[in-house]
Amino acid sequence: MADTITKTLLKKYFEGNCTLDEKKQVLKYLEQDDQSVLDEYIMEQAAMGNRVESPAPLKKQFFDRLSSVIDKPEQRKIISWKPATVYRVAAGIVLLMTVGIAYWLTGNNKNERTQQLVTVSNRENFTHKIVLSDGTRVWLNPNSSISYNKSNFSDSSREVTMTGEAFFDVSHDAAKPFRVTSGNIITRVLGTAFNITAYKNEKNINVLLVRGRVQVSSGSQHLVLTPGQLLSYNNSSTNIDVHNVQVDGKMDAFTSGKMVFDNIPLSTAINRIADAYAVHIDFKDSSLLKNKMITGAYTRNTADEVLRRVLFIHGLKFKKKGEHEYIITD
C-alpha cells in the first residue's frame, strides 16, 4: 500500500483537495502499519515549520489510536535527521497533536543502548485521554504536554515530565514508583489520582490530591499530601502553601474534560481560556479583575459560553471585536 501513496497525494489530502477516490485511498493507507511515506511527509513539513492538520471529523478517530501507536512494540523505519539524533512522528497522532519522538544512541561497538523520548503535546481546545504502557491514565488539557523515556519506562521506575495541566490516575505498582516532574517540583506516587497545573506563564505550580497519597518535593522541602489537599508552589519565592479544598466530584470533572478552577485569580482563569481557545481577551479597565478569585468546573463548550459563565460570577460581561477578540466590561 505504501508504494501507491505519494507525498503529493498526502499534501492534497491534508489541504482538503482530494477527490472522493483519492480520499478513500489515503484513509485506507492510514490504517496500515507501514506509513513511511507519511513519516517522510511530516518530517519535511516540520522542517519548513508547517503543521499537519487532519480534517475535523477524523481527529477523534486518530486520537483513539494514540496510545496503541506510541506504545506499539514494533518500530518503524527511522529517518536520519541530525547526527546522533533522529525524529519519528507516529502516523495519525500529529494529525491531532504534536508528538515528537527522539532517539539517542550511546555506548560503543556492540554495546549500544537506545533511548527513546516520547513527547505528547495537546494543541486542541479540548482534553485528551492518554493511556501509558503501565496502565496509567492521563487526561491532558489544552496547551499541555508530557514526556517520558519509552526505552526504560516502567523498568525500575516510571518517570514523566509535564507542562501545562494534566490529571493522573496512576496504576498501582509498589515496586515501581511513579514520578512527575513539573518545573522545580517532583510528585512521587505509587497508585493514586491527582491533578497538576504547571503552566509556564503562571507563578504557581499546583498539585491537588483526589485519592491516595503523594509526596511533593522541591530541593530540601518534602511534603506528603492526603486527599483534599491542594499544594501551591511559588516559582519565584519557592514557598509552599498547603490548604484543604473540596474534592467531591473533582475526579469526574477532570476526567470529563471540564475546565477546573480552584480558588485562582480571575485573571489567571481568563488567561487559560484565552490560551485554550487561541483568542485574545482584553480589558476595558484592568481594575475590573483586581482581587477577584474563582472556583468552579466549566464544560469546554465555545469560548463565548465559557467566558460568559466565568465572568457572570463577578457581574462582568464581554464584547466581541471580530471572531477571536474579546473585551471585558462591567
Short mmCIF file of C-alpha atoms in Angstrom, two decimals:
data_model
loop_
_atom_site.label_atom_id
_atom_site.label_comp_id
_atom_site.label_asym_id
_atom_site.label_seq_id
_atom_site.Cartn_x
_atom_site.Cartn_y
_atom_site.Cartn_z
CA MET A 1 0.00 0.00 0.00
CA ALA A 2 2.86 2.41 0.82
CA ASP A 3 4.05 2.11 -2.78
CA THR A 4 0.76 3.54 -4.04
CA ILE A 5 0.87 6.60 -1.81
CA THR A 6 2.86 9.69 -2.70
CA LYS A 7 3.68 12.80 -0.69
CA THR A 8 1.84 14.84 -3.33
CA LEU A 9 -1.33 12.85 -2.64
CA LEU A 10 -0.90 13.28 1.12
CA LYS A 11 -0.47 17.03 0.65
CA LYS A 12 -3.73 17.18 -1.33
CA TYR A 13 -5.50 15.21 1.39
CA PHE A 14 -4.39 17.40 4.28
CA GLU A 15 -5.24 20.54 2.32
CA GLY A 16 -8.70 19.17 1.59
CA ASN A 17 -8.24 18.97 -2.18
CA CYS A 18 -8.64 15.20 -2.69
CA THR A 19 -11.25 13.59 -4.86
CA LEU A 20 -13.51 11.02 -3.19
CA ASP A 21 -11.47 8.13 -4.59
CA GLU A 22 -8.18 9.73 -3.50
CA LYS A 23 -9.57 10.31 -0.01
CA LYS A 24 -10.55 6.64 0.29
CA GLN A 25 -7.07 5.67 -0.87
CA VAL A 26 -5.41 7.83 1.80
CA LEU A 27 -7.74 6.64 4.57
CA LYS A 28 -7.01 3.03 3.69
CA TYR A 29 -3.28 3.79 3.77
CA LEU A 30 -3.57 5.40 7.23
CA GLU A 31 -4.83 2.09 8.60
CA GLN A 32 -1.65 0.28 7.51
CA ASP A 33 1.41 -0.42 9.66
CA ASP A 34 3.89 0.77 7.02
CA GLN A 35 3.46 4.55 6.94
CA SER A 36 6.99 5.55 5.99
CA VAL A 37 5.74 7.89 3.25
CA LEU A 38 3.62 9.73 5.81
CA ASP A 39 6.61 9.89 8.18
CA GLU A 40 8.73 11.49 5.45
CA TYR A 41 5.98 13.93 4.53
CA ILE A 42 5.53 15.03 8.16
CA MET A 43 9.28 15.45 8.61
CA GLU A 44 9.51 17.67 5.53
CA GLN A 45 6.59 19.80 6.70
CA ALA A 46 8.10 20.11 10.19
CA ALA A 47 11.42 21.23 8.70
CA MET A 48 9.55 24.01 6.88
CA GLY A 49 7.71 24.99 10.06
CA ASN A 50 4.35 23.74 8.79
CA ARG A 51 1.83 21.96 10.98
CA VAL A 52 -0.02 18.98 9.56
CA GLU A 53 -3.75 19.10 10.38
CA SER A 54 -6.39 16.49 9.75
CA PRO A 55 -9.99 17.23 8.75
CA ALA A 56 -12.02 17.80 11.93
CA PRO A 57 -14.19 14.64 11.71
CA LEU A 58 -11.06 12.45 11.83
CA LYS A 59 -9.44 13.98 14.92
CA LYS A 60 -11.20 11.77 17.45
CA GLN A 61 -10.52 8.68 15.34
CA PHE A 62 -6.79 9.38 15.26
CA PHE A 63 -6.64 10.25 18.96
CA ASP A 64 -8.28 6.94 19.84
CA ARG A 65 -5.28 5.27 18.16
CA LEU A 66 -2.75 7.39 20.09
CA SER A 67 -1.96 5.02 22.95
CA SER A 68 -1.69 1.89 20.83
CA VAL A 69 0.61 3.65 18.36
CA ILE A 70 3.07 5.30 20.75
CA ASP A 71 3.39 2.16 22.87
CA LYS A 72 3.50 -0.30 19.98
CA PRO A 73 6.41 -2.76 20.31
CA GLU A 74 7.30 -2.59 16.62
CA GLN A 75 9.44 0.33 15.48
CA ARG A 76 9.05 1.86 12.07
CA LYS A 77 11.88 2.90 9.82
CA ILE A 78 13.95 5.68 11.36
CA ILE A 79 14.68 8.64 9.11
CA SER A 80 18.05 10.36 9.62
CA TRP A 81 17.62 13.96 10.69
CA LYS A 82 20.60 15.21 12.71
CA PRO A 83 23.85 13.49 13.71
CA ALA A 84 23.14 11.10 16.60
CA THR A 85 19.56 12.41 16.84
CA VAL A 86 16.58 11.47 14.71
CA TYR A 87 12.87 12.10 14.95
CA ARG A 88 9.96 9.87 14.05
CA VAL A 89 6.41 11.14 14.25
CA ALA A 90 3.79 8.46 14.83
CA ALA A 91 1.27 8.28 11.99
CA GLY A 92 -2.06 9.84 12.76
CA ILE A 93 -1.01 11.36 16.09
CA VAL A 94 0.33 14.59 14.61
CA LEU A 95 -2.94 14.94 12.79
CA LEU A 96 -4.41 15.63 16.19
CA MET A 97 -1.48 16.74 18.32
CA THR A 98 2.20 17.49 18.10
CA VAL A 99 4.06 14.31 19.08
CA GLY A 100 7.84 14.15 18.96
CA ILE A 101 9.97 11.05 19.41
CA ALA A 102 13.72 11.42 19.73
CA TYR A 103 16.33 8.67 19.74
CA TRP A 104 19.85 8.77 21.13
CA LEU A 105 22.46 6.06 20.50
CA THR A 106 25.08 5.81 23.22
CA GLY A 107 27.87 3.42 24.12
CA ASN A 108 30.40 1.91 21.76
CA ASN A 109 30.88 -1.01 19.37
CA LYS A 110 28.42 -3.81 20.18
CA ASN A 111 27.26 -2.35 23.49
CA GLU A 112 24.82 0.20 22.15
CA ARG A 113 21.80 1.32 24.06
CA THR A 114 18.81 3.09 22.54
CA GLN A 115 16.93 5.73 24.45
CA GLN A 116 13.58 6.92 23.16
CA LEU A 117 11.97 10.16 24.34
CA VAL A 118 8.25 10.47 23.63
CA THR A 119 6.59 13.88 23.93
CA VAL A 120 2.82 14.24 23.60
CA SER A 121 1.52 17.81 23.27
CA ASN A 122 -2.17 18.73 23.16
CA ARG A 123 -2.72 21.62 20.70
CA GLU A 124 -6.50 21.37 20.59
CA ASN A 125 -9.10 23.17 22.74
CA PHE A 126 -10.40 20.04 24.47
CA THR A 127 -8.94 17.46 26.87
CA HIS A 128 -7.30 14.28 25.54
CA LYS A 129 -7.03 10.97 27.40
CA ILE A 130 -3.77 9.02 27.09
CA VAL A 131 -3.11 5.52 28.46
CA LEU A 132 0.56 4.79 29.20
CA SER A 133 2.07 1.33 28.84
CA ASP A 134 1.78 0.63 32.60
CA GLY A 135 -1.97 1.32 32.55
CA THR A 136 -1.71 4.82 34.00
CA ARG A 137 -4.35 7.13 32.53
CA VAL A 138 -3.58 10.79 31.81
CA TRP A 139 -6.08 13.48 30.85
CA LEU A 140 -4.04 16.15 29.07
CA ASN A 141 -5.51 19.65 28.91
CA PRO A 142 -5.07 22.17 26.05
CA ASN A 143 -1.59 23.71 25.68
CA SER A 144 -0.11 20.95 27.82
CA SER A 145 2.44 18.21 27.22
CA ILE A 146 4.02 15.17 28.86
CA SER A 147 7.34 13.50 28.04
CA TYR A 148 8.83 10.17 29.05
CA ASN A 149 11.62 7.82 28.05
CA LYS A 150 9.90 4.90 26.35
CA SER A 151 13.01 2.72 26.30
CA ASN A 152 13.12 2.26 30.09
CA PHE A 153 9.67 3.39 31.23
CA SER A 154 8.45 1.06 34.00
CA ASP A 155 11.74 -0.88 34.18
CA SER A 156 12.55 0.24 37.72
CA SER A 157 10.63 3.50 37.98
CA ARG A 158 8.02 5.35 35.97
CA GLU A 159 9.02 8.94 35.24
CA VAL A 160 7.30 11.65 33.21
CA THR A 161 7.85 15.38 32.76
CA MET A 162 4.95 17.73 32.14
CA THR A 163 3.99 21.33 31.46
CA GLY A 164 0.52 22.83 31.43
CA GLU A 165 -2.19 20.82 33.19
CA ALA A 166 -2.92 17.11 33.46
CA PHE A 167 -4.92 14.76 35.66
CA PHE A 168 -3.21 11.46 36.51
CA ASP A 169 -4.88 8.22 37.59
CA VAL A 170 -1.78 6.15 38.33
CA SER A 171 -1.73 2.36 38.09
CA HIS A 172 -0.52 0.90 41.40
CA ASP A 173 2.91 -0.73 41.44
CA ALA A 174 4.70 -0.65 44.80
CA ALA A 175 7.97 -1.82 43.25
CA LYS A 176 8.00 0.92 40.60
CA PRO A 177 7.05 4.35 41.95
CA PHE A 178 5.54 6.87 39.52
CA ARG A 179 7.22 10.29 39.40
CA VAL A 180 6.06 13.51 37.73
CA THR A 181 8.49 16.41 37.26
CA SER A 182 6.80 19.77 36.71
CA GLY A 183 9.08 22.78 36.83
CA ASN A 184 11.02 22.74 40.09
CA ILE A 185 8.85 20.22 41.91
CA ILE A 186 8.62 16.42 41.80
CA THR A 187 5.48 14.47 42.72
CA ARG A 188 6.08 10.83 43.75
CA VAL A 189 3.29 8.27 43.95
CA LEU A 190 2.62 4.51 43.95
CA GLY A 191 -1.01 4.44 42.89
CA THR A 192 -3.30 7.44 43.22
CA ALA A 193 -5.24 10.18 41.43
CA PHE A 194 -4.17 13.81 41.35
CA ASN A 195 -4.14 16.94 39.19
CA ILE A 196 -1.13 19.14 38.41
CA THR A 197 -1.17 22.62 36.92
CA ALA A 198 2.24 23.87 35.83
CA TYR A 199 1.74 26.48 33.12
CA LYS A 200 4.95 28.24 32.14
CA ASN A 201 3.35 31.71 32.29
CA GLU A 202 1.86 31.27 35.79
CA LYS A 203 3.64 31.99 39.06
CA ASN A 204 2.41 28.89 40.89
CA ILE A 205 2.56 25.13 40.34
CA ASN A 206 -0.40 23.38 41.98
CA VAL A 207 -0.87 19.75 42.97
CA LEU A 208 -4.37 18.67 44.02
CA LEU A 209 -4.72 15.19 45.51
CA VAL A 210 -8.06 13.48 44.88
CA ARG A 211 -7.25 9.91 46.00
CA GLY A 212 -4.37 8.09 47.72
CA ARG A 213 -1.16 9.78 48.87
CA VAL A 214 1.64 11.66 47.15
CA GLN A 215 4.94 13.17 48.22
CA VAL A 216 5.80 16.52 46.67
CA SER A 217 9.44 17.64 46.78
CA SER A 218 11.37 20.76 45.88
CA GLY A 219 15.00 20.92 46.92
CA SER A 220 15.09 20.09 50.64
CA GLN A 221 11.34 20.54 51.06
CA HIS A 222 9.26 17.35 51.19
CA LEU A 223 5.54 17.23 51.94
CA VAL A 224 3.08 14.33 51.94
CA LEU A 225 -0.45 15.17 50.82
CA THR A 226 -3.69 13.45 51.78
CA PRO A 227 -6.92 13.57 49.74
CA GLY A 228 -8.50 17.01 49.62
CA GLN A 229 -5.21 18.91 49.99
CA LEU A 230 -4.03 21.43 47.40
CA LEU A 231 -0.32 22.31 47.34
CA SER A 232 0.81 25.57 45.74
CA TYR A 233 4.49 26.12 44.95
CA ASN A 234 5.58 29.69 44.16
CA ASN A 235 8.16 29.62 41.35
CA SER A 236 9.72 32.93 42.43
CA SER A 237 9.92 32.62 46.21
CA THR A 238 9.97 28.75 46.27
CA ASN A 239 7.46 28.99 49.15
CA ILE A 240 4.99 26.12 49.51
CA ASP A 241 1.44 26.51 50.81
CA VAL A 242 -0.95 23.64 51.53
CA HIS A 243 -4.65 24.01 52.24
CA ASN A 244 -7.80 21.90 52.11
CA VAL A 245 -10.27 22.03 49.24
CA GLN A 246 -13.49 20.23 48.36
CA VAL A 247 -12.73 17.25 46.10
CA ASP A 248 -16.19 15.66 45.83
CA GLY A 249 -16.91 15.37 42.12
CA LYS A 250 -13.46 16.60 41.18
CA MET A 251 -12.38 13.35 39.54
CA ASP A 252 -15.47 13.33 37.35
CA ALA A 253 -14.83 16.96 36.44
CA PHE A 254 -11.21 16.33 35.46
CA THR A 255 -11.85 13.11 33.55
CA SER A 256 -14.84 14.54 31.67
CA GLY A 257 -12.59 17.28 30.31
CA LYS A 258 -14.01 20.24 32.21
CA MET A 259 -12.01 23.39 32.89
CA VAL A 260 -11.50 23.31 36.66
CA PHE A 261 -10.52 26.33 38.77
CA ASP A 262 -9.67 26.05 42.48
CA ASN A 263 -9.62 29.49 44.09
CA ILE A 264 -7.35 31.04 41.45
CA PRO A 265 -7.25 34.72 40.40
CA LEU A 266 -9.89 35.57 37.81
CA SER A 267 -7.11 36.99 35.63
CA THR A 268 -5.40 33.57 35.60
CA ALA A 269 -8.65 31.86 34.60
CA ILE A 270 -9.12 34.41 31.79
CA ASN A 271 -5.59 33.72 30.52
CA ARG A 272 -6.22 29.95 30.48
CA ILE A 273 -9.41 30.46 28.48
CA ALA A 274 -7.57 32.68 26.00
CA ASP A 275 -4.80 30.11 25.57
CA ALA A 276 -7.17 27.14 25.29
CA TYR A 277 -9.28 28.74 22.56
CA ALA A 278 -6.49 30.73 20.86
CA VAL A 279 -8.32 34.04 21.35
CA HIS A 280 -7.27 37.49 22.59
CA ILE A 281 -9.04 38.84 25.69
CA ASP A 282 -8.52 42.48 26.68
CA PHE A 283 -9.92 44.64 29.48
CA LYS A 284 -11.78 47.93 29.34
CA ASP A 285 -10.28 48.59 32.77
CA SER A 286 -7.63 46.32 34.30
CA SER A 287 -9.00 47.03 37.79
CA LEU A 288 -12.10 45.02 36.86
CA LEU A 289 -10.24 41.81 37.68
CA LYS A 290 -8.34 43.05 40.74
CA ASN A 291 -8.71 40.92 43.90
CA LYS A 292 -11.25 38.63 42.21
CA MET A 293 -10.92 34.85 42.64
CA ILE A 294 -12.83 31.99 41.06
CA THR A 295 -13.67 28.37 41.85
CA GLY A 296 -15.71 26.05 39.67
CA ALA A 297 -15.81 23.45 36.90
CA TYR A 298 -16.87 24.57 33.44
CA THR A 299 -17.74 22.44 30.42
CA ARG A 300 -15.43 23.20 27.49
CA ASN A 301 -18.01 24.49 25.03
CA THR A 302 -17.29 27.56 22.91
CA ALA A 303 -15.05 30.37 24.14
CA ASP A 304 -18.14 32.61 24.32
CA GLU A 305 -20.02 30.24 26.64
CA VAL A 306 -17.11 29.55 28.99
CA LEU A 307 -16.13 33.22 29.22
CA ARG A 308 -19.73 34.28 29.81
CA ARG A 309 -20.17 31.84 32.70
CA VAL A 310 -16.85 32.73 34.32
CA LEU A 311 -17.48 36.48 34.13
CA PHE A 312 -21.07 36.15 35.35
CA ILE A 313 -19.83 35.10 38.80
CA HIS A 314 -18.40 38.61 39.29
CA GLY A 315 -21.07 40.54 37.41
CA LEU A 316 -18.85 41.17 34.39
CA LYS A 317 -19.60 40.94 30.66
CA PHE A 318 -17.71 40.96 27.39
CA LYS A 319 -17.97 42.42 23.92
CA LYS A 320 -16.59 40.79 20.79
CA LYS A 321 -14.38 42.51 18.26
CA GLY A 322 -14.13 40.20 15.31
CA GLU A 323 -14.10 36.42 15.57
CA HIS A 324 -11.23 35.95 18.04
CA GLU A 325 -11.05 39.13 20.14
CA TYR A 326 -12.94 39.95 23.33
CA ILE A 327 -13.12 42.99 25.61
CA ILE A 328 -14.23 42.55 29.24
CA THR A 329 -16.56 45.23 30.60
CA ASP A 330 -18.64 45.80 33.72
#
